């Protein structure tokens, strides 16, 4: 007769860290990929707009994020590459790549916030339109896209911090292709005249008739 108990089975000590590693891996992948995509998308949108006066008339000028600064887009690509490279390296290499991922996120945030108040791109357009190098843009305003790029940088930074904290628990892509360093077991000789040797070979999963 079987007995049913309400006492839960004790959990192994490795269950907690393993579960935390899987969760951190999923969150880091999502944050890293989403952050890079958001930052790249934001740099293709209009960041600033204004007007320039030429020959007594005024016309509007606009500048995309890539016209203002190319740093967020470049760092987003670096961060995305670092996110993939985290799984290709181990130990110290993984820590270094995770640091690059975190720094690329922080740099994206800083560059986006600086670009949110930059007017040099529109000033250059106004100078070309007016034919006067001292001409500047009037009625300058900025959109919310620089701050969207900063949000993408925050997600990249979070992915990097997770990789720094939990990266040692994540799997590596190259692990399955590496050869094991353990020495191979040599097949034991089987004496066909001894039945006990035949049974031992069968227990080991060997074919005693192959000899």
Short mmCIF file of C-alpha atoms in Angstrom, two decimals:
data_model
loop_
_atom_site.label_atom_id
_atom_site.label_comp_id
_atom_site.label_asym_id
_atom_site.label_seq_id
_atom_site.Cartn_x
_atom_site.Cartn_y
_atom_site.Cartn_z
CA UNK A 1 0.00 0.00 0.00
CA UNK A 2 1.41 3.39 -1.01
CA UNK A 3 1.45 6.34 1.38
CA UNK A 4 0.79 9.91 0.23
CA UNK A 5 2.52 12.71 2.08
CA UNK A 6 1.90 16.44 1.91
CA UNK A 7 5.50 17.26 2.67
CA UNK A 8 7.12 18.78 -0.45
CA UNK A 9 10.27 17.25 -1.79
CA UNK A 10 13.40 19.23 -0.93
CA UNK A 11 14.78 21.28 -3.78
CA UNK A 12 18.32 20.86 -4.86
CA UNK A 13 20.65 23.83 -4.18
CA UNK A 14 21.38 24.22 -7.90
CA UNK A 15 17.71 24.65 -8.85
CA UNK A 16 17.57 28.31 -7.76
CA UNK A 17 20.66 29.57 -9.65
CA UNK A 18 19.72 27.55 -12.74
CA UNK A 19 16.24 29.06 -12.80
CA UNK A 20 17.67 32.56 -12.30
CA UNK A 21 20.12 31.95 -15.14
CA UNK A 22 17.35 30.93 -17.53
CA UNK A 23 15.20 33.91 -16.63
CA UNK A 24 18.08 36.38 -16.91
CA UNK A 25 19.02 34.91 -20.28
CA UNK A 26 15.51 35.39 -21.65
CA UNK A 27 15.26 38.94 -20.31
CA UNK A 28 18.72 39.89 -21.59
CA UNK A 29 17.99 38.59 -25.09
CA UNK A 30 14.69 40.43 -25.22
CA UNK A 31 16.10 43.69 -23.85
CA UNK A 32 19.20 43.60 -26.04
CA UNK A 33 17.40 42.86 -29.30
CA UNK A 34 14.56 45.29 -28.57
CA UNK A 35 16.93 48.02 -27.41
CA UNK A 36 19.08 47.83 -30.53
CA UNK A 37 16.01 47.84 -32.79
CA UNK A 38 14.47 50.82 -30.97
CA UNK A 39 17.71 52.82 -31.10
CA UNK A 40 18.24 52.13 -34.81
CA UNK A 41 14.63 52.99 -35.63
CA UNK A 42 14.77 56.22 -33.65
CA UNK A 43 17.88 57.48 -35.44
CA UNK A 44 16.01 57.31 -38.76
CA UNK A 45 13.27 59.64 -37.56
CA UNK A 46 13.17 63.44 -37.37
CA UNK A 47 14.88 64.77 -34.26
CA UNK A 48 14.79 68.52 -34.87
CA UNK A 49 12.91 71.05 -36.97
CA UNK A 50 13.06 74.77 -37.52
CA UNK A 51 12.91 77.55 -40.10
CA UNK A 52 15.49 79.46 -42.11
CA UNK A 53 15.09 82.90 -43.64
CA UNK A 54 16.35 83.21 -47.20
CA UNK A 55 15.81 86.30 -49.40
CA UNK A 56 13.04 87.57 -47.21
CA UNK A 57 11.21 84.26 -47.10
CA UNK A 58 11.16 81.47 -44.53
CA UNK A 59 11.07 77.77 -45.19
CA UNK A 60 11.13 74.82 -42.86
CA UNK A 61 14.11 72.59 -42.17
CA UNK A 62 14.21 69.13 -40.60
CA UNK A 63 17.04 66.91 -39.40
CA UNK A 64 16.95 63.19 -38.78
CA UNK A 65 18.75 61.52 -35.94
CA UNK A 66 21.47 60.27 -38.28
CA UNK A 67 22.04 63.90 -39.37
CA UNK A 68 22.40 65.06 -35.78
CA UNK A 69 24.71 62.26 -34.57
CA UNK A 70 25.69 58.83 -35.79
CA UNK A 71 26.84 57.60 -32.38
CA UNK A 72 23.57 55.98 -31.18
CA UNK A 73 23.16 53.91 -34.33
CA UNK A 74 26.80 52.79 -34.29
CA UNK A 75 26.68 51.84 -30.63
CA UNK A 76 23.38 49.99 -31.12
CA UNK A 77 25.04 47.82 -33.77
CA UNK A 78 28.03 47.23 -31.49
CA UNK A 79 25.68 46.27 -28.66
CA UNK A 80 23.76 43.84 -30.85
CA UNK A 81 27.01 42.21 -31.98
CA UNK A 82 28.18 41.97 -28.37
CA UNK A 83 24.88 40.35 -27.37
CA UNK A 84 25.50 37.57 -29.90
CA UNK A 85 29.19 37.29 -29.02
CA UNK A 86 28.38 36.70 -25.34
CA UNK A 87 27.39 33.12 -26.22
CA UNK A 88 30.51 32.48 -28.28
CA UNK A 89 33.01 33.09 -25.47
CA UNK A 90 33.49 31.93 -21.90
CA UNK A 91 34.91 33.07 -18.58
CA UNK A 92 36.99 36.27 -18.92
CA UNK A 93 36.03 36.70 -22.56
CA UNK A 94 32.34 36.61 -21.69
CA UNK A 95 32.84 39.19 -18.95
CA UNK A 96 34.67 41.51 -21.37
CA UNK A 97 31.99 41.19 -24.06
CA UNK A 98 29.26 41.78 -21.47
CA UNK A 99 31.08 44.94 -20.40
CA UNK A 100 31.15 46.12 -24.02
CA UNK A 101 27.41 45.48 -24.24
CA UNK A 102 26.75 47.54 -21.11
CA UNK A 103 29.03 50.37 -22.24
CA UNK A 104 27.38 50.50 -25.67
CA UNK A 105 24.02 50.94 -23.96
CA UNK A 106 25.32 53.68 -21.68
CA UNK A 107 26.95 55.43 -24.64
CA UNK A 108 23.72 55.26 -26.63
CA UNK A 109 21.83 56.94 -23.78
CA UNK A 110 24.42 59.70 -23.43
CA UNK A 111 24.64 60.41 -27.17
CA UNK A 112 20.86 60.48 -27.56
CA UNK A 113 20.40 62.92 -24.69
CA UNK A 114 23.12 65.20 -26.04
CA UNK A 115 21.53 65.09 -29.49
CA UNK A 116 18.15 66.05 -28.03
CA UNK A 117 19.34 69.64 -27.67
CA UNK A 118 21.78 69.82 -30.58
CA UNK A 119 21.13 72.40 -33.31
CA UNK A 120 24.30 72.07 -35.40
CA UNK A 121 22.68 69.93 -38.09
CA UNK A 122 19.94 72.49 -38.78
CA UNK A 123 22.41 75.36 -38.52
CA UNK A 124 24.46 73.76 -41.29
CA UNK A 125 21.35 73.40 -43.44
CA UNK A 126 20.40 77.04 -42.81
CA UNK A 127 23.90 78.20 -43.73
CA UNK A 128 23.82 76.26 -47.01
CA UNK A 129 20.35 77.52 -47.88
CA UNK A 130 21.19 81.16 -47.15
CA UNK A 131 24.69 81.03 -48.59
CA UNK A 132 25.97 82.55 -45.37
CA UNK A 133 28.12 80.56 -42.99
CA UNK A 134 26.94 82.66 -40.07
CA UNK A 135 23.25 81.92 -40.68
CA UNK A 136 21.43 79.90 -38.04
CA UNK A 137 18.08 78.20 -37.81
CA UNK A 138 15.09 79.99 -36.30
CA UNK A 139 12.22 78.60 -34.20
CA UNK A 140 14.20 75.48 -33.34
CA UNK A 141 12.26 72.59 -31.76
CA UNK A 142 13.00 68.95 -31.05
CA UNK A 143 10.84 65.84 -31.24
CA UNK A 144 10.61 62.97 -28.79
CA UNK A 145 12.65 60.57 -30.93
CA UNK A 146 15.98 61.32 -29.20
CA UNK A 147 14.43 60.15 -25.94
CA UNK A 148 13.12 57.04 -27.66
CA UNK A 149 16.70 56.30 -28.72
CA UNK A 150 17.75 56.82 -25.10
CA UNK A 151 15.18 54.22 -24.02
CA UNK A 152 16.75 51.78 -26.48
CA UNK A 153 20.11 52.49 -24.90
CA UNK A 154 18.69 51.79 -21.44
CA UNK A 155 17.49 48.38 -22.65
CA UNK A 156 20.95 47.61 -24.03
CA UNK A 157 22.49 48.70 -20.75
CA UNK A 158 20.14 46.41 -18.83
CA UNK A 159 21.07 43.49 -21.08
CA UNK A 160 24.74 44.17 -20.41
CA UNK A 161 24.25 44.33 -16.65
CA UNK A 162 22.37 41.03 -16.72
CA UNK A 163 25.19 39.48 -18.74
CA UNK A 164 27.72 40.74 -16.21
CA UNK A 165 25.73 39.35 -13.30
CA UNK A 166 24.43 36.04 -14.66
CA UNK A 167 26.50 35.46 -17.80
CA UNK A 168 28.60 32.72 -16.22
CA UNK A 169 25.43 30.62 -15.87
CA UNK A 170 24.46 30.95 -19.53
CA UNK A 171 25.26 28.26 -22.11
CA UNK A 172 27.87 28.74 -24.81
CA UNK A 173 27.29 28.04 -28.50
CA UNK A 174 30.67 26.37 -28.94
CA UNK A 175 30.23 23.92 -26.07
CA UNK A 176 28.61 21.16 -28.09
CA UNK A 177 31.33 21.26 -30.73
CA UNK A 178 34.23 20.92 -28.32
CA UNK A 179 35.76 17.49 -27.81
CA UNK A 180 35.70 16.11 -24.34
CA UNK A 181 39.05 15.97 -22.59
CA UNK A 182 38.19 12.74 -20.77
CA UNK A 183 40.18 9.73 -21.95
CA UNK A 184 38.29 7.15 -23.92
CA UNK A 185 37.62 3.83 -22.30
CA UNK A 186 39.29 0.96 -24.04
CA UNK A 187 37.00 -1.98 -24.79
CA UNK A 188 37.73 -4.87 -22.49
CA UNK A 189 38.66 -8.20 -23.97
CA UNK A 190 35.95 -10.83 -23.92
CA UNK A 191 36.76 -14.50 -23.60
CA UNK A 192 34.04 -16.38 -25.55
CA UNK A 193 34.71 -19.46 -23.43
CA UNK A 194 33.71 -17.62 -20.26
CA UNK A 195 29.95 -16.90 -20.05
CA UNK A 196 30.46 -14.30 -17.29
CA UNK A 197 32.57 -12.19 -19.69
CA UNK A 198 29.81 -12.33 -22.28
CA UNK A 199 27.20 -11.14 -19.80
CA UNK A 200 29.45 -8.32 -18.57
CA UNK A 201 29.99 -7.15 -22.16
CA UNK A 202 26.23 -7.11 -22.78
CA UNK A 203 25.73 -5.09 -19.57
CA UNK A 204 28.26 -2.53 -20.82
CA UNK A 205 26.36 -2.18 -24.09
CA UNK A 206 29.04 -3.96 -26.14
CA UNK A 207 28.54 -6.63 -28.75
CA UNK A 208 30.48 -9.71 -27.58
CA UNK A 209 30.23 -11.27 -31.07
CA UNK A 210 32.01 -8.38 -32.79
CA UNK A 211 35.41 -9.71 -31.71
#
